[in-house]
PDB file of C-alpha atoms in Angstrom:
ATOM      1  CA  UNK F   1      99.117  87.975  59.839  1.00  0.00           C
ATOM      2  CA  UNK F   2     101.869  86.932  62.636  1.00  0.00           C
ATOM      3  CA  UNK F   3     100.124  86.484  66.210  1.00  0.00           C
ATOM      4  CA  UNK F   4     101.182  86.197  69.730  1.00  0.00           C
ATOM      5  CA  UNK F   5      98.260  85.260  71.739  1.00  0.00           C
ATOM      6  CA  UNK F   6      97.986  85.222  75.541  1.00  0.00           C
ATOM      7  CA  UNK F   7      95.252  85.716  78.092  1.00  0.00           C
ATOM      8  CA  UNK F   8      95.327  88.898  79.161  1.00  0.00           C
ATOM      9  CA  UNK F   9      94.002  87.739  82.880  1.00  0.00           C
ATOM     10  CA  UNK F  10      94.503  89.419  85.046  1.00  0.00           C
ATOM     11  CA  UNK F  11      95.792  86.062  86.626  1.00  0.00           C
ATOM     12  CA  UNK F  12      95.242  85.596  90.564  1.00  0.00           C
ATOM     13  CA  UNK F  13      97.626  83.086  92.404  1.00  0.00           C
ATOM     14  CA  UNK F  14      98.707  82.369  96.422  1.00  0.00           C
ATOM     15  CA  UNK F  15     101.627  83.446  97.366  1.00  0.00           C
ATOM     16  CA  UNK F  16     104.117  80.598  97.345  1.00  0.00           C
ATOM     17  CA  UNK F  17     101.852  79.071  94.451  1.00  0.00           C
ATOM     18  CA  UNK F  18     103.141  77.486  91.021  1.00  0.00           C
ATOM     19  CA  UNK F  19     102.023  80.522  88.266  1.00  0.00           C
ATOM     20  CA  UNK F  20     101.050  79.292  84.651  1.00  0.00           C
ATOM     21  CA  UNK F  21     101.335  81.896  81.951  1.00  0.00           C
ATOM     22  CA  UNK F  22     100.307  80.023  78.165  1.00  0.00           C
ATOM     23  CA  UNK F  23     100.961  81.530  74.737  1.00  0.00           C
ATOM     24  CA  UNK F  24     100.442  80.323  71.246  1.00  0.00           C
ATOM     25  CA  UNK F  25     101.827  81.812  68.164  1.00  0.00           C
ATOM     26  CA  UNK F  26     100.738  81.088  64.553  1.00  0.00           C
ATOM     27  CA  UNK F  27     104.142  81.538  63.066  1.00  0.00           C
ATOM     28  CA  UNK F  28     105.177  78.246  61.901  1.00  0.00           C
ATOM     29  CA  UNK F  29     108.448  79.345  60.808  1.00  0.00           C
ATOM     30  CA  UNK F  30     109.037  81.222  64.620  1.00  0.00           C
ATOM     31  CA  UNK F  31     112.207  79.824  66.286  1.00  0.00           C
ATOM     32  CA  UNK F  32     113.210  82.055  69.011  1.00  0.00           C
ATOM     33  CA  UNK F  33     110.819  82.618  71.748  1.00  0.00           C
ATOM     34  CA  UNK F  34     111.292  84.818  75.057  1.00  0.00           C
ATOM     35  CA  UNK F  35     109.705  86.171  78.006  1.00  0.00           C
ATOM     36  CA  UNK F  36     109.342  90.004  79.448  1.00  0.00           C
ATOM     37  CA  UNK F  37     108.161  90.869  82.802  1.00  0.00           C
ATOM     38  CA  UNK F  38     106.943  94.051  82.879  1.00  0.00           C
ATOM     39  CA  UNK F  39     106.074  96.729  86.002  1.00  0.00           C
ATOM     40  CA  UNK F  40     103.315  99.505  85.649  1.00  0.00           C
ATOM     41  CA  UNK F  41     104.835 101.989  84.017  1.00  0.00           C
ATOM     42  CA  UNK F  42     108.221 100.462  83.436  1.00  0.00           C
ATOM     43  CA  UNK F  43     110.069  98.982  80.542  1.00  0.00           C
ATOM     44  CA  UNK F  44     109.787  95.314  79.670  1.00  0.00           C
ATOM     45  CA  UNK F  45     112.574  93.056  81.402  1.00  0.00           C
ATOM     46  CA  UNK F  46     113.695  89.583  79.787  1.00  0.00           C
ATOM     47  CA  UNK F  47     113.425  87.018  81.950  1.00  0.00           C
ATOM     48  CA  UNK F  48     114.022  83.584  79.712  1.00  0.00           C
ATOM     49  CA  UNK F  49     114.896  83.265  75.993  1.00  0.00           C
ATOM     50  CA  UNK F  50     114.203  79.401  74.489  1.00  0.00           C
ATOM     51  CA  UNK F  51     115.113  78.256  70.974  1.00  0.00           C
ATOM     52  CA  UNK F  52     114.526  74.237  70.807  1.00  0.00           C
ATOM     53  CA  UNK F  53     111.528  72.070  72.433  1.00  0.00           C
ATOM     54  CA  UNK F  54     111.232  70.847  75.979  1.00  0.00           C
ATOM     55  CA  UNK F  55     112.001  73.020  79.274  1.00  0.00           C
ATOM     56  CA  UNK F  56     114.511  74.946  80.187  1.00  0.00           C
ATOM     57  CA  UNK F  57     114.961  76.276  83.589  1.00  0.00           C
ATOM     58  CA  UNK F  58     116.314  79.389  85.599  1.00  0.00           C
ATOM     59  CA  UNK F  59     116.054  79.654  89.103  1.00  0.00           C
ATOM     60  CA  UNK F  60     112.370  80.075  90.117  1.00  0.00           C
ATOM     61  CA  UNK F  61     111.770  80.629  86.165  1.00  0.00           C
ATOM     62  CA  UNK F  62     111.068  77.155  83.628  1.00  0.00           C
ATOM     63  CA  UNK F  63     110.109  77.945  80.000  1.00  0.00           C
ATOM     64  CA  UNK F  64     108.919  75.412  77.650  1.00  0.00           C
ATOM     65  CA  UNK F  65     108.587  75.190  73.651  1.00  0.00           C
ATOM     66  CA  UNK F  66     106.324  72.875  71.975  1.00  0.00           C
ATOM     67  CA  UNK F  67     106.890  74.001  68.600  1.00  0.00           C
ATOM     68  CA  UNK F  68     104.408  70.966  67.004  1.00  0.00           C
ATOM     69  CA  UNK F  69     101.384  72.426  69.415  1.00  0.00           C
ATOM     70  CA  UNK F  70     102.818  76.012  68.595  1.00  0.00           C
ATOM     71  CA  UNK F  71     103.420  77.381  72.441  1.00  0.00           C
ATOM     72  CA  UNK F  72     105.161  78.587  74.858  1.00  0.00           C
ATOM     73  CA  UNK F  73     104.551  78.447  78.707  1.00  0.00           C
ATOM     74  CA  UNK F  74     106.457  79.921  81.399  1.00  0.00           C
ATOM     75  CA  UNK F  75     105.800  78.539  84.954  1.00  0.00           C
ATOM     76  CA  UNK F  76     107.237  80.695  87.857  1.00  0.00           C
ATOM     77  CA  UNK F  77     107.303  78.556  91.151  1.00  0.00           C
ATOM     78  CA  UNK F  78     106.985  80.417  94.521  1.00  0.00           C
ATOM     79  CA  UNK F  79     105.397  83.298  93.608  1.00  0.00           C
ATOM     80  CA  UNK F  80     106.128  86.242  95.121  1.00  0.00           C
ATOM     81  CA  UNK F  81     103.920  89.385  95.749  1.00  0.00           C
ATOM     82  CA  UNK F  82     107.156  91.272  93.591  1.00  0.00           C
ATOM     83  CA  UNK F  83     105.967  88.753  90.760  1.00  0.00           C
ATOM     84  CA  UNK F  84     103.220  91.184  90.098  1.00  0.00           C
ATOM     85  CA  UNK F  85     103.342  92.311  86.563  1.00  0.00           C
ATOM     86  CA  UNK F  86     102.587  91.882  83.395  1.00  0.00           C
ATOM     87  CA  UNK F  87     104.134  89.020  81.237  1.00  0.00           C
ATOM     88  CA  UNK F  88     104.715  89.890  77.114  1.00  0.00           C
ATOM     89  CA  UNK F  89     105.524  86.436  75.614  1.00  0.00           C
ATOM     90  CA  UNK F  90     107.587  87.449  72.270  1.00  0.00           C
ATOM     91  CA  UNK F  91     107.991  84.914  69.041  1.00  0.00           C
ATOM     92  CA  UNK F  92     110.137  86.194  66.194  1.00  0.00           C
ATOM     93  CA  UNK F  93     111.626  83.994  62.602  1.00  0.00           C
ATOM     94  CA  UNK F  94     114.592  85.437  62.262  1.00  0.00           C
ATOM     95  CA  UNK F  95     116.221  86.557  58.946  1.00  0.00           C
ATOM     96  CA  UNK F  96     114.937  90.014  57.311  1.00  0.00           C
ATOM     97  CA  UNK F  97     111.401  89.297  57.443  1.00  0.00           C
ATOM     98  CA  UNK F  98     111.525  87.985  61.440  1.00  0.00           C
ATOM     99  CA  UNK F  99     110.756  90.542  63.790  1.00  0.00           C
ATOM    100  CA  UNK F 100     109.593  89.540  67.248  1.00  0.00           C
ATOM    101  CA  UNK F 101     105.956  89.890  67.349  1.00  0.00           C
ATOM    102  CA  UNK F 102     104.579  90.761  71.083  1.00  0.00           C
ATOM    103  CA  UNK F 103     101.954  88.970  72.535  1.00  0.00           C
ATOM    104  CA  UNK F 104      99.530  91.792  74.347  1.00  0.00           C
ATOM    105  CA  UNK F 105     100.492  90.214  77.833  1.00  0.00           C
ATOM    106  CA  UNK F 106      99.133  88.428  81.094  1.00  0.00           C
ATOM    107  CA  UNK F 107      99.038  90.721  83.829  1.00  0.00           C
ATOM    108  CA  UNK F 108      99.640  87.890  87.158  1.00  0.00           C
ATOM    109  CA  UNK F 109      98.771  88.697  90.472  1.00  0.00           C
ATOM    110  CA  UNK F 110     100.315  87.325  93.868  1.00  0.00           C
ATOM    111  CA  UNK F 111      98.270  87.559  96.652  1.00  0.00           C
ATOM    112  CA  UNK F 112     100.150  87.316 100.347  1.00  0.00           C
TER     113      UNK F 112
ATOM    114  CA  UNK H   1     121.199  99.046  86.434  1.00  0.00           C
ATOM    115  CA  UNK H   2     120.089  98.559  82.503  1.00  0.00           C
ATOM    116  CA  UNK H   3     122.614  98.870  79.814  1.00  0.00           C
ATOM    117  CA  UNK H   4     120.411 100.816  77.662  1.00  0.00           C
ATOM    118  CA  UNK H   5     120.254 104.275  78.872  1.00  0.00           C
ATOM    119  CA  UNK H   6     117.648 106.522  77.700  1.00  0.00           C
ATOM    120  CA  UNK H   7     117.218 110.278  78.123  1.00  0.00           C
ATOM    121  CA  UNK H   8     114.865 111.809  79.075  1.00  0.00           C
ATOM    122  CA  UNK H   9     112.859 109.791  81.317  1.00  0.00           C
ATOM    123  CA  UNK H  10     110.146 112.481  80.717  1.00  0.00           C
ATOM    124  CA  UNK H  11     109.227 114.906  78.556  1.00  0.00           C
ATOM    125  CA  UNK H  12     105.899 117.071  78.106  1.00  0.00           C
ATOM    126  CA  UNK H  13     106.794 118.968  74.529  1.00  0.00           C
ATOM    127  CA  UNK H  14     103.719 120.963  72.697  1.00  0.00           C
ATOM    128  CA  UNK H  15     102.399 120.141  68.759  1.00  0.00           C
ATOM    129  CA  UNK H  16     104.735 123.050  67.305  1.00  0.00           C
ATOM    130  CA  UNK H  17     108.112 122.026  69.546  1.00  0.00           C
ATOM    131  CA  UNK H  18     111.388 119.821  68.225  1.00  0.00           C
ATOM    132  CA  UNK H  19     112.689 117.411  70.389  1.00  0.00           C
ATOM    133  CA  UNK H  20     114.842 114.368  70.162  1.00  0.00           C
ATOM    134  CA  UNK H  21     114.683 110.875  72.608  1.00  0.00           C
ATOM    135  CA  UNK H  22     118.459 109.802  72.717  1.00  0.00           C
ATOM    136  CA  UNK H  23     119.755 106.151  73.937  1.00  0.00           C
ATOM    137  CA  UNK H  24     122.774 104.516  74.050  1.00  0.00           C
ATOM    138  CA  UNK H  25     124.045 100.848  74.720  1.00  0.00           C
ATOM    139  CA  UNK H  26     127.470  99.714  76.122  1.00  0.00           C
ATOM    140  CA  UNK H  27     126.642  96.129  75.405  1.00  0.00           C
ATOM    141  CA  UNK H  28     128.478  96.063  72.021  1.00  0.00           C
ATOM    142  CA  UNK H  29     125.133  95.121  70.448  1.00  0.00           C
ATOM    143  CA  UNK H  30     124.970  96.007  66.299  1.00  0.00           C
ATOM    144  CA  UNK H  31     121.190  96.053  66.552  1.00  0.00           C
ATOM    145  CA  UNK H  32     118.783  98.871  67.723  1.00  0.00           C
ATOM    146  CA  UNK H  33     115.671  99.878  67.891  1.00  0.00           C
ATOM    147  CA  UNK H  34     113.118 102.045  68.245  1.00  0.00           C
ATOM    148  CA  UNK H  35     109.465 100.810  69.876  1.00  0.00           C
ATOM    149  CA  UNK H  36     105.976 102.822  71.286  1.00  0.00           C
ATOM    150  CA  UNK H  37     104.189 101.054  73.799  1.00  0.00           C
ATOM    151  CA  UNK H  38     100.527 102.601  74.717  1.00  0.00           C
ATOM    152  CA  UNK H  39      98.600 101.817  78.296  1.00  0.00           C
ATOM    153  CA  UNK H  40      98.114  98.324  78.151  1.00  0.00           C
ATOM    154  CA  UNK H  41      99.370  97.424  75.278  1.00  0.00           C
ATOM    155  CA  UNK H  42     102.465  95.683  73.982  1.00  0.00           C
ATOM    156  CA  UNK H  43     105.181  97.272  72.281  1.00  0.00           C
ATOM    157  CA  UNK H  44     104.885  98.033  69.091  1.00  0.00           C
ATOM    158  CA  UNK H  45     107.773  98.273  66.804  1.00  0.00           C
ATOM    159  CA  UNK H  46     108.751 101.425  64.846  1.00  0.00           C
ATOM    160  CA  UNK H  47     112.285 101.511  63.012  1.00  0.00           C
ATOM    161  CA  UNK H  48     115.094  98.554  63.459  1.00  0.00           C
ATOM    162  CA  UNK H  49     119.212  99.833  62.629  1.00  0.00           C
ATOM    163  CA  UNK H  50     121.165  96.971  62.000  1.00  0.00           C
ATOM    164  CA  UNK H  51     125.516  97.752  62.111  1.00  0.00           C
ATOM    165  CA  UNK H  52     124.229 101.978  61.867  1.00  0.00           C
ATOM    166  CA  UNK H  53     121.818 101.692  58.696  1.00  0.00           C
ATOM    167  CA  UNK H  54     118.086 101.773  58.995  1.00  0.00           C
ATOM    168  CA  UNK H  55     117.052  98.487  58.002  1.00  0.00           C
ATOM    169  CA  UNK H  56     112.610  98.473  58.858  1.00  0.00           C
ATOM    170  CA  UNK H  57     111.014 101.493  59.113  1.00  0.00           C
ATOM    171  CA  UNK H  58     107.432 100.242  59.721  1.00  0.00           C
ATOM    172  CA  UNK H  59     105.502 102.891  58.251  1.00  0.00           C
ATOM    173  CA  UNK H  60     106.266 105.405  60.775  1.00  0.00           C
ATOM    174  CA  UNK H  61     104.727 109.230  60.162  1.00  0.00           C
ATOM    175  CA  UNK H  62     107.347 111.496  59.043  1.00  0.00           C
ATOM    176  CA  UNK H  63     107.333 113.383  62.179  1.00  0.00           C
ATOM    177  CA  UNK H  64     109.064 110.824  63.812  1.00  0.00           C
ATOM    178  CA  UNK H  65     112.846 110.682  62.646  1.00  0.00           C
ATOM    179  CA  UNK H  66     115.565 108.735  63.745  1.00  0.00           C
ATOM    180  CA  UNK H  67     119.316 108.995  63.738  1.00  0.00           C
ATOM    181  CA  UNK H  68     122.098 106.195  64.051  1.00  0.00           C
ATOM    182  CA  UNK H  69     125.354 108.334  64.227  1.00  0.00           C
ATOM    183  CA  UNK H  70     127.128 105.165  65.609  1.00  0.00           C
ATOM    184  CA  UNK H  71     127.166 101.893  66.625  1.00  0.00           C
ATOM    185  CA  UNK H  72     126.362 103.313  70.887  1.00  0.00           C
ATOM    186  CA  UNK H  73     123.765 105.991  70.016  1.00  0.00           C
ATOM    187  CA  UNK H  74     120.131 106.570  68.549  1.00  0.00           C
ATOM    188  CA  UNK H  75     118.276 109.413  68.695  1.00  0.00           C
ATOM    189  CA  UNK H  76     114.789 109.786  67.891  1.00  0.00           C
ATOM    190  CA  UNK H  77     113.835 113.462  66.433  1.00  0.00           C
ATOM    191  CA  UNK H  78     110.481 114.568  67.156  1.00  0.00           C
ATOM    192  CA  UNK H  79     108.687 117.091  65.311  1.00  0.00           C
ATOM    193  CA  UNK H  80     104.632 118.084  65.027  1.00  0.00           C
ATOM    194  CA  UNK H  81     103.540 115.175  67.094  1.00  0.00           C
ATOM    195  CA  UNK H  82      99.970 115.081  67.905  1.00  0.00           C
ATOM    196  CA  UNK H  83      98.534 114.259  71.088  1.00  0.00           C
ATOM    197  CA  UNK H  84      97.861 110.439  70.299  1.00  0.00           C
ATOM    198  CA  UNK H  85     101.437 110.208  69.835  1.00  0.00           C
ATOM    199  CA  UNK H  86     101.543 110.478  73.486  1.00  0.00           C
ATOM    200  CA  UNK H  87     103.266 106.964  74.803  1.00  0.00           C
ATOM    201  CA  UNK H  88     106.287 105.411  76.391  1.00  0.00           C
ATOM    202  CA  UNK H  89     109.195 105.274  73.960  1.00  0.00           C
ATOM    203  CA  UNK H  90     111.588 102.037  74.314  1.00  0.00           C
ATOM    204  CA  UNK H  91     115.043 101.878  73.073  1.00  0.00           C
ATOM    205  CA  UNK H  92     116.346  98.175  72.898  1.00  0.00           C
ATOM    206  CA  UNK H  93     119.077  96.698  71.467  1.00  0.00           C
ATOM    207  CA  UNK H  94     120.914  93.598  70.442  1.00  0.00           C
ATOM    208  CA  UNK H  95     122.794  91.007  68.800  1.00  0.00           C
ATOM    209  CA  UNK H  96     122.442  90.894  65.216  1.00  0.00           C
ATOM    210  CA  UNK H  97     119.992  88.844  63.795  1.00  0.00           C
ATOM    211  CA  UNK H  98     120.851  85.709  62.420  1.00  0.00           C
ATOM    212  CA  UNK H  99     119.291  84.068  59.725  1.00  0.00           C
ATOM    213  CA  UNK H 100     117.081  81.566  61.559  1.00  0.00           C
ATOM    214  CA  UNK H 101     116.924  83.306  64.824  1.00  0.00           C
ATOM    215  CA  UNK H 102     116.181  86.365  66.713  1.00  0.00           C
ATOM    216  CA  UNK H 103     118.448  87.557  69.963  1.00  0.00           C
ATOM    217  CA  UNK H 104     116.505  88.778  72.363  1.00  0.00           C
ATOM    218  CA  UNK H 105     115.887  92.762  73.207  1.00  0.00           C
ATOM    219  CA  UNK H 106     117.643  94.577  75.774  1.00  0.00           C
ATOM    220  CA  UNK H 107     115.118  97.648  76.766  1.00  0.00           C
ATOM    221  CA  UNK H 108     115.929 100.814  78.057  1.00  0.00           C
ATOM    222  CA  UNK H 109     114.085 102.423  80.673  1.00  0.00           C
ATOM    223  CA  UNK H 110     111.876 104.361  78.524  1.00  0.00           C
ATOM    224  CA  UNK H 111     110.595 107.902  77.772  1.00  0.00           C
ATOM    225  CA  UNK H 112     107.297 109.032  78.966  1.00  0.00           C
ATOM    226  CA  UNK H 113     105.863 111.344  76.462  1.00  0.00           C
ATOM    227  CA  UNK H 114     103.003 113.594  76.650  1.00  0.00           C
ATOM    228  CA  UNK H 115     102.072 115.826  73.636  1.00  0.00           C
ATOM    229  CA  UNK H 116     100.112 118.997  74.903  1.00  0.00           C
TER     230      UNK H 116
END
């Protein structure tokens, strides 16, 4: 059975403050990995894809991939009250058999 | 603005109605999908169409039917639906997959269903 795991918080953080969202998938054979932000009630939003180890950054966004430790982070510096949402990591294999496989999400909260 | 546009945003249809959930992408994306997403809970996948033919269907109820008529469009026919099939329905979209990788999903805005 493919996993996505994440804690599903709800995550409190400062406004201003460095925001830490973890995720670990069992999929050995996963190579694409990518990050939703989702709103109450709205439809999930990608905010970073990342296919090979290390970091890779976007504006306020940096996602890393340690595919040896199997996870994913995604560290969002300055939060922002409009942060406030719920994160879906997503892992998928590719090829026929590779569908992305949702984690169930860390809902993060930034307090003014 | 998203490039998957779904209609309708809403829709409140009873157990003995027929109704379809249409999308469509300008993003030139061969790829599309079809996913239900309960309250707190992540999205869960229900048929993939990969260049127009039906490629997963992951053991979706029969009420639920869906319709590729081109590479832009996907409709979801509804028929019978019981009030647990009451969700959010997601369109997405992409790039192909390739052998060793997935693109990643462009959502739609979503239908709100409720099943009276």
């Amino acid at each position: 059975q493919k996993e996505v795991e994440q804690n599903s918080g709800p995550l409190s953080v400062p406004e201003g403050a460095i925001a830490s969202l973890n995720c670990t998938y069992s999929d050995r054979g996963s190579q694409s990995f990518f990050w939703y932000r989702q709103y109450s009630g709205k439809s999930p939003e990608l905010i970073m894809s990342i296919y090979s180890n290390g970091d890779k950054e976007d504006g306020r966004f940096t996602a890393q991939l340690n595919k040896a430790s199997q996870y994913v982070s995604l560290l969002i510096r300055d939060s922002q009250p409009s942060d406030s949402a719920t994160y879906l990591c997503a892992a998928g294999g590719g090829g026929s058999q590779g569908n992305l496989i949702f984690g169930k999400g860390t809902k993060l909260s930034v307090k003014p | 603005d998203t490039e998957v546009t779904q209609t309708p945003k809403h829709l409140v249809m009873g157990m003995t109605n027929k109704k379809s959930l249409k999308c469509e992408q300008h993003m030139g994306h061969r790829a599309m999908y079809w996913y239900k997403q309960k309250a707190k809970k992540p999205p869960e996948l229900m048929f993939v169409y990969s260049y127009e033919k039906l490629s997963i269907n992951e053991s979706v109820p029969s009420r639920f039917s869906p319709e590729c008529p081109n590479s832009s469009l996907l409709n979801l026919h509804l028929h019978a639906l019981q009030p647990e099939d009451s969700a959010l329905y997601l369109c997405a979209s992409s790039q192909v997959r390739g052998l060793n990788y997935n693109s990643p999903l462009h959502f739609g805005n979503g239908t709100r269903l409720t099943v009276t």
